[in-house]
Short mmCIF file of C-alpha atoms in Angstrom, two decimals:
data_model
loop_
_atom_site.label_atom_id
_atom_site.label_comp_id
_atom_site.label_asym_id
_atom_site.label_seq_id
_atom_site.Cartn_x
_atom_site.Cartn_y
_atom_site.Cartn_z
CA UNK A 1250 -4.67 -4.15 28.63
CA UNK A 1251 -5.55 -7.66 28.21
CA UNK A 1252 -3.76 -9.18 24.99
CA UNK A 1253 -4.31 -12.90 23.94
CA UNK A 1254 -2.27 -15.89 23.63
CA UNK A 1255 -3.27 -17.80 20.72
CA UNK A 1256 -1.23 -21.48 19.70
CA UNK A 1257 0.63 -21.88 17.01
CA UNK A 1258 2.35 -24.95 15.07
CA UNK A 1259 5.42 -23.64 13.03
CA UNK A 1260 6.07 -19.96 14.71
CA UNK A 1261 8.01 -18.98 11.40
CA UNK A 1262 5.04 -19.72 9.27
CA UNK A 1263 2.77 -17.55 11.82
CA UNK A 1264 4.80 -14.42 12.05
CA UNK A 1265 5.49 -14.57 8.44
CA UNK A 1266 1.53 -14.89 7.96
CA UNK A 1267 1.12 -11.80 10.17
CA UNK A 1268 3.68 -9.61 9.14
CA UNK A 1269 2.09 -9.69 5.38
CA UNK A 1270 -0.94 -8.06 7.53
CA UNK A 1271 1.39 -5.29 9.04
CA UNK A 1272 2.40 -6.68 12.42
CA UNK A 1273 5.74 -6.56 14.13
CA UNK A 1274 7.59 -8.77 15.72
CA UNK A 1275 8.47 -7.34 19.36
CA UNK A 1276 9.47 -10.71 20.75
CA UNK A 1277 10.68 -14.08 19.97
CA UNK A 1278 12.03 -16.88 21.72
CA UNK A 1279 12.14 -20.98 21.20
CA UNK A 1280 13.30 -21.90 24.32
CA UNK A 1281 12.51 -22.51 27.66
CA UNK A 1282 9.15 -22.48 25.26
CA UNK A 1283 8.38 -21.33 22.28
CA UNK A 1284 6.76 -18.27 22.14
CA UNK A 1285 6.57 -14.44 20.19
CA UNK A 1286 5.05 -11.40 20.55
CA UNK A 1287 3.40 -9.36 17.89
CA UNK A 1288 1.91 -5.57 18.02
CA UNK A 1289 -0.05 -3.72 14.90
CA UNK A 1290 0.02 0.03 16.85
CA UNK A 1291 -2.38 -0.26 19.38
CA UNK A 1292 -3.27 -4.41 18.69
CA UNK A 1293 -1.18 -7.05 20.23
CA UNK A 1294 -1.03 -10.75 19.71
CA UNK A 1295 1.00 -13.12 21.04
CA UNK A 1296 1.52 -16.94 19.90
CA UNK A 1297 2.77 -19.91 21.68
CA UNK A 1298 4.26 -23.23 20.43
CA UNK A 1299 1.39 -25.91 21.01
CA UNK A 1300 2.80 -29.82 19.86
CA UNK A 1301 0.04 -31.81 18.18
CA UNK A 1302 -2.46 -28.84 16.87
CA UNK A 1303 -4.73 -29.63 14.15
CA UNK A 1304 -4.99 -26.04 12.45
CA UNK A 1305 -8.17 -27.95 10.52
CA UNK A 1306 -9.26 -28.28 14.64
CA UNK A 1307 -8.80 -25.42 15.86
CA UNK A 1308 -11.10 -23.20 17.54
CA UNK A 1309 -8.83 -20.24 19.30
CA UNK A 1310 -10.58 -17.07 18.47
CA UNK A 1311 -10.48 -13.62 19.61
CA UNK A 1312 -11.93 -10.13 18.76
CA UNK A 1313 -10.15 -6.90 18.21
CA UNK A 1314 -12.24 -3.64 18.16
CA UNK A 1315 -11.23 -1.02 16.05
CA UNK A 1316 -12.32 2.62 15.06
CA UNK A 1317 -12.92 0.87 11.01
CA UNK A 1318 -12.51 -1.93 9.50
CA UNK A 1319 -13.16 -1.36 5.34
CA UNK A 1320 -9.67 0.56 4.63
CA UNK A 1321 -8.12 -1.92 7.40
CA UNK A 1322 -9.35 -5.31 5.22
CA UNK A 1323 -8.13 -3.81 2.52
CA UNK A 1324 -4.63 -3.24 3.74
CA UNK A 1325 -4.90 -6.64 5.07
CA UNK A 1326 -5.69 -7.86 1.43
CA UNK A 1327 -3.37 -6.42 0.09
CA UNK A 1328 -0.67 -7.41 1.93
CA UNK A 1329 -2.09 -10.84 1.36
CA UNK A 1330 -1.94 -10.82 -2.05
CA UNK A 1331 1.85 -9.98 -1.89
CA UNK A 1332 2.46 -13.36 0.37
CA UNK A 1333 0.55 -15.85 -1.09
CA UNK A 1334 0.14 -14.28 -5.22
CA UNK A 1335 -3.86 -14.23 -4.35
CA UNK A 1336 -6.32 -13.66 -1.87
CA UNK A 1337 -6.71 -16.35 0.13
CA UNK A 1338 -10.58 -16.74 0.84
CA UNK A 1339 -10.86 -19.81 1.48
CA UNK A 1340 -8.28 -23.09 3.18
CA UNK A 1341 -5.77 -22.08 5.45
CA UNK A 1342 -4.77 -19.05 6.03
CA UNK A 1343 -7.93 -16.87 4.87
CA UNK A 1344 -9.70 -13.89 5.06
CA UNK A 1345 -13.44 -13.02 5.00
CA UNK A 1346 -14.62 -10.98 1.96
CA UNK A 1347 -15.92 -7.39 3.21
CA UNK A 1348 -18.80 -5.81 1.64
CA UNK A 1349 -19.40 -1.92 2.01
CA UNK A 1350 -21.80 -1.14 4.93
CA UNK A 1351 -20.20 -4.50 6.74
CA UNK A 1352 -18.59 -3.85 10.11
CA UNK A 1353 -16.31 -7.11 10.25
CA UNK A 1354 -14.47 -9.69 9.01
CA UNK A 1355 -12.26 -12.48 9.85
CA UNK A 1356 -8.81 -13.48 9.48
CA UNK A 1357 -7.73 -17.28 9.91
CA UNK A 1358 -4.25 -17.88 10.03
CA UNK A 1359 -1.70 -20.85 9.29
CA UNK A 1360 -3.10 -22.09 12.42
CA UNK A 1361 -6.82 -22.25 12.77
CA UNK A 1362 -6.82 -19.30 15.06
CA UNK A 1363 -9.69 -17.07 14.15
CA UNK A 1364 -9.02 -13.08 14.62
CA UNK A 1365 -12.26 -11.10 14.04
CA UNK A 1366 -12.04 -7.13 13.56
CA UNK A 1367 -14.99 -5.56 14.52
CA UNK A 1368 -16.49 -1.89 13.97
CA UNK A 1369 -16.36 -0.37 17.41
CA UNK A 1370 -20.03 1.27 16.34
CA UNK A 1371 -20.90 -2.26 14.74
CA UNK A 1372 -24.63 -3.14 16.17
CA UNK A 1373 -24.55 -6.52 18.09
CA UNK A 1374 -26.34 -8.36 14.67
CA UNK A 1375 -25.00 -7.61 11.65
CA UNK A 1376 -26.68 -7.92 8.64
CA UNK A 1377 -25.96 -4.65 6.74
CA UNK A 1378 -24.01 -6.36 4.07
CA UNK A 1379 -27.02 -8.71 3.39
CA UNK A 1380 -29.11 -5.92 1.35
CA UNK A 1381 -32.65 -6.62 2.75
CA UNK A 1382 -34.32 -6.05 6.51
CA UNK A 1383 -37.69 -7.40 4.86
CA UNK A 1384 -39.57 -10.00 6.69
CA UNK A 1385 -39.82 -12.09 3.32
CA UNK A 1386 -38.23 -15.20 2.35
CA UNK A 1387 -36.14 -13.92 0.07
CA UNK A 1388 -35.24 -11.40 2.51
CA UNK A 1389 -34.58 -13.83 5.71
CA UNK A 1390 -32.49 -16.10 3.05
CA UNK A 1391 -30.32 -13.05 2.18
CA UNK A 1392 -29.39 -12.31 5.86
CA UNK A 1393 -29.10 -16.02 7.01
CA UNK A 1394 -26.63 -16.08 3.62
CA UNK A 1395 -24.95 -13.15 4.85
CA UNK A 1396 -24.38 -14.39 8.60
CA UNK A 1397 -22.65 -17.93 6.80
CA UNK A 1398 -20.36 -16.11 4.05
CA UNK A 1399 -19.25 -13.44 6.36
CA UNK A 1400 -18.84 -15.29 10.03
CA UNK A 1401 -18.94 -18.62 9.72
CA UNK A 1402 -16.91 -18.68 5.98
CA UNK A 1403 -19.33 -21.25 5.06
CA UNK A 1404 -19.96 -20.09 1.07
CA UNK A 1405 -21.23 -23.28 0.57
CA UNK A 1406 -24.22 -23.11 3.14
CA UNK A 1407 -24.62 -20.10 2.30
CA UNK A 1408 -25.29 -20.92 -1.04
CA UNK A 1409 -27.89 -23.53 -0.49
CA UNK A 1410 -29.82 -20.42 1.49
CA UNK A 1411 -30.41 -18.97 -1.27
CA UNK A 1412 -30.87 -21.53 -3.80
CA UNK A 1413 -33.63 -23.16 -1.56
CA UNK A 1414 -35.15 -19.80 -1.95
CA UNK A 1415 -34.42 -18.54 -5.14
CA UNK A 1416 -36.31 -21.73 -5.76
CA UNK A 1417 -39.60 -21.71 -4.09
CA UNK A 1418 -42.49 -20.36 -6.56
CA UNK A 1419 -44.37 -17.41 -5.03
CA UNK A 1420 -44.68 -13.89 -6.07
CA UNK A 1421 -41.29 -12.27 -5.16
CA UNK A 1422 -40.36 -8.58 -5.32
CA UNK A 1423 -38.49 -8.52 -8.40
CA UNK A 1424 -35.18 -5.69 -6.77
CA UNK A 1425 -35.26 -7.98 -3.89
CA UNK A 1426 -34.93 -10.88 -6.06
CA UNK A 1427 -32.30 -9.61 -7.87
CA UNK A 1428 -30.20 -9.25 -4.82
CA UNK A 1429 -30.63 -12.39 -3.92
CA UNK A 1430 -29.04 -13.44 -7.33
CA UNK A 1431 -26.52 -10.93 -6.97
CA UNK A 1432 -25.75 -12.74 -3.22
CA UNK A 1433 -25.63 -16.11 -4.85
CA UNK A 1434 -23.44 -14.60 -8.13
CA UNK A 1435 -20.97 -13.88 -5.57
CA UNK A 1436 -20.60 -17.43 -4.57
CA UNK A 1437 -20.83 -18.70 -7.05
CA UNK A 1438 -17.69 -17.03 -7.90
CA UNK A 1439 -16.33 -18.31 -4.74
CA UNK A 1440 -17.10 -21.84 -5.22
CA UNK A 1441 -15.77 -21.76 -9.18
CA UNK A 1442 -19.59 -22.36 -10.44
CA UNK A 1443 -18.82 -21.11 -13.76
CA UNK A 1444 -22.29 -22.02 -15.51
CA UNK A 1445 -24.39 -21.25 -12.46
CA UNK A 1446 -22.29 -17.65 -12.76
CA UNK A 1447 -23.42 -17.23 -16.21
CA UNK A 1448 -27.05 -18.55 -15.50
CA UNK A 1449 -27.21 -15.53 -12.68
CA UNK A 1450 -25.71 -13.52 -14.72
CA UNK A 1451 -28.51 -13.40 -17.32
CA UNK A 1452 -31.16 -13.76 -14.74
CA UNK A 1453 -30.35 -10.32 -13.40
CA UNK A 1454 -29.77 -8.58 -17.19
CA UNK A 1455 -33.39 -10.25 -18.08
CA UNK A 1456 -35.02 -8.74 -14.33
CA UNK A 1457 -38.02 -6.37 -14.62
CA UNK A 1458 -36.00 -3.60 -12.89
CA UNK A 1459 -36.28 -0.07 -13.34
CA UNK A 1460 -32.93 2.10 -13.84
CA UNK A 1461 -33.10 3.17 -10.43
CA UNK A 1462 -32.79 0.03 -9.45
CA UNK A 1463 -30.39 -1.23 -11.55
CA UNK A 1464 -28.23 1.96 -10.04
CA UNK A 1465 -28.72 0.42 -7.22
CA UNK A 1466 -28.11 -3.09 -7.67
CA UNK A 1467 -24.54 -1.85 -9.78
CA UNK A 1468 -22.41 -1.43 -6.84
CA UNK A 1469 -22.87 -4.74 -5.74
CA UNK A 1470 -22.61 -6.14 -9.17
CA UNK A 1471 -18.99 -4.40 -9.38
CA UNK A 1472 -17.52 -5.61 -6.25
CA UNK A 1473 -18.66 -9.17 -7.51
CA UNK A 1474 -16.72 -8.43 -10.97
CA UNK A 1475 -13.93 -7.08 -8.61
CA UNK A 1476 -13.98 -10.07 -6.55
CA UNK A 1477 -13.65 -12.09 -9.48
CA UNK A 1478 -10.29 -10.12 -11.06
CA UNK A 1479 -8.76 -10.51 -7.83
CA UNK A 1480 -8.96 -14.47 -8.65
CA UNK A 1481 -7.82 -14.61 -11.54
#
């Protein structure tokens, strides 16, 4: 068993953060050090007082496979929501939004340490939230979008992606198009782009789709107006 020690700047505030996401407490102690021990079942983390840490600096990461990860982020969300009366997506402490067909995500906690749950069938490159495996540049935009919401937590970046290539002229397929404003929609959300929102928004009502696409396109459509809710 090999179980990580990650720093910490106000213990209290850490175990508080991850006991909203269903972890015990097996161990605590302040002194000759300061130092705890967590366990969620089979998972264990433990934390250690570090003087001076920047959480906005910090780069202590680790991953933690597990057998699924879509019921288990939204356990984690939902305890989340309890805590801190929304879920935090963005700042410090945050979670990655998860996408059906994803295999991970990422919690940040009070501390800049990075904890990233992973599929333990995920393939090594992940792009099966991103909705495209074309070659096109709508479709590399959607995945290189994907890889900066989902990983890096970048919405911003990820949002230029696709509004550098939502706004090159050429003739695009018009389903993969509209995934590509669905993608941006999304983060648009995130970022609190109200009028962009609303100028995606009729962009994909006035798309040339057929109803099978549409059918397809709806699910992602509905997590976005789920997404959105959940803000409120």
């Amino acid at each position: 068993m090999t179980i990580p020690v990650l720093p910490c700047v106000s213990l209290p505030e850490t175990l508080a953060f991850y006991g909203a996401l269903g972890f015990e407490v097996t161990h605590q102690q302040t002194a000759p050090n300061v130092y705890a021990a967590t366990r969620r079942g089979e998972v264990h983390l433990h934390f250690m007082g570090l003087k001076g840490l920047d959480p906005r600096q910090a780069y202590s990461a680790c991953l933690v496979i597990v057998p699924e990860v879509e019921r288990l982020h939204e356990t984690f969300a939902e305890g989340l929501r309890r805590a801190y009366g929304k879920l935090p997506i963005s700042g410090l402490p945050r979670i990655s939004r998860m996408k059906k067909g994803q295999s991970r995500f990422t919690v940040v906690d009070v501390a800049g340490n990075s904890v990233i749950f992973i599929r333990r069938d995920a393939p090594d490159d992940d792009d099966g939230a991103a909705g495209s495996r074309s070659d096109s540049r709508l479709g590399k935009a959607l995945r290189a979008a994907a890889r900066l919401r989902d990983f890096k937590n970048d919405d911003a970046a990820a949002a230029k992606v696709l509004d550098v290539a939502l706004a090159r002229k050429g003739p695009d397929d018009p389903f993969e198009r509209a995934l590509a404003l669905a993608a941006r929609l999304e983060l648009a959300v995130a970022l609190g782009e109200q009028a962009r929102a609303s100028a995606l928004r009729e962009e994909i009502d006035e798309a040339p789709l057929s109803d099978e696409e549409r059918a397809q396109l709806r699910p992602q459509l509905d997590a976005v107006d789920a997404f959105e809710r959940s803000q409120r």
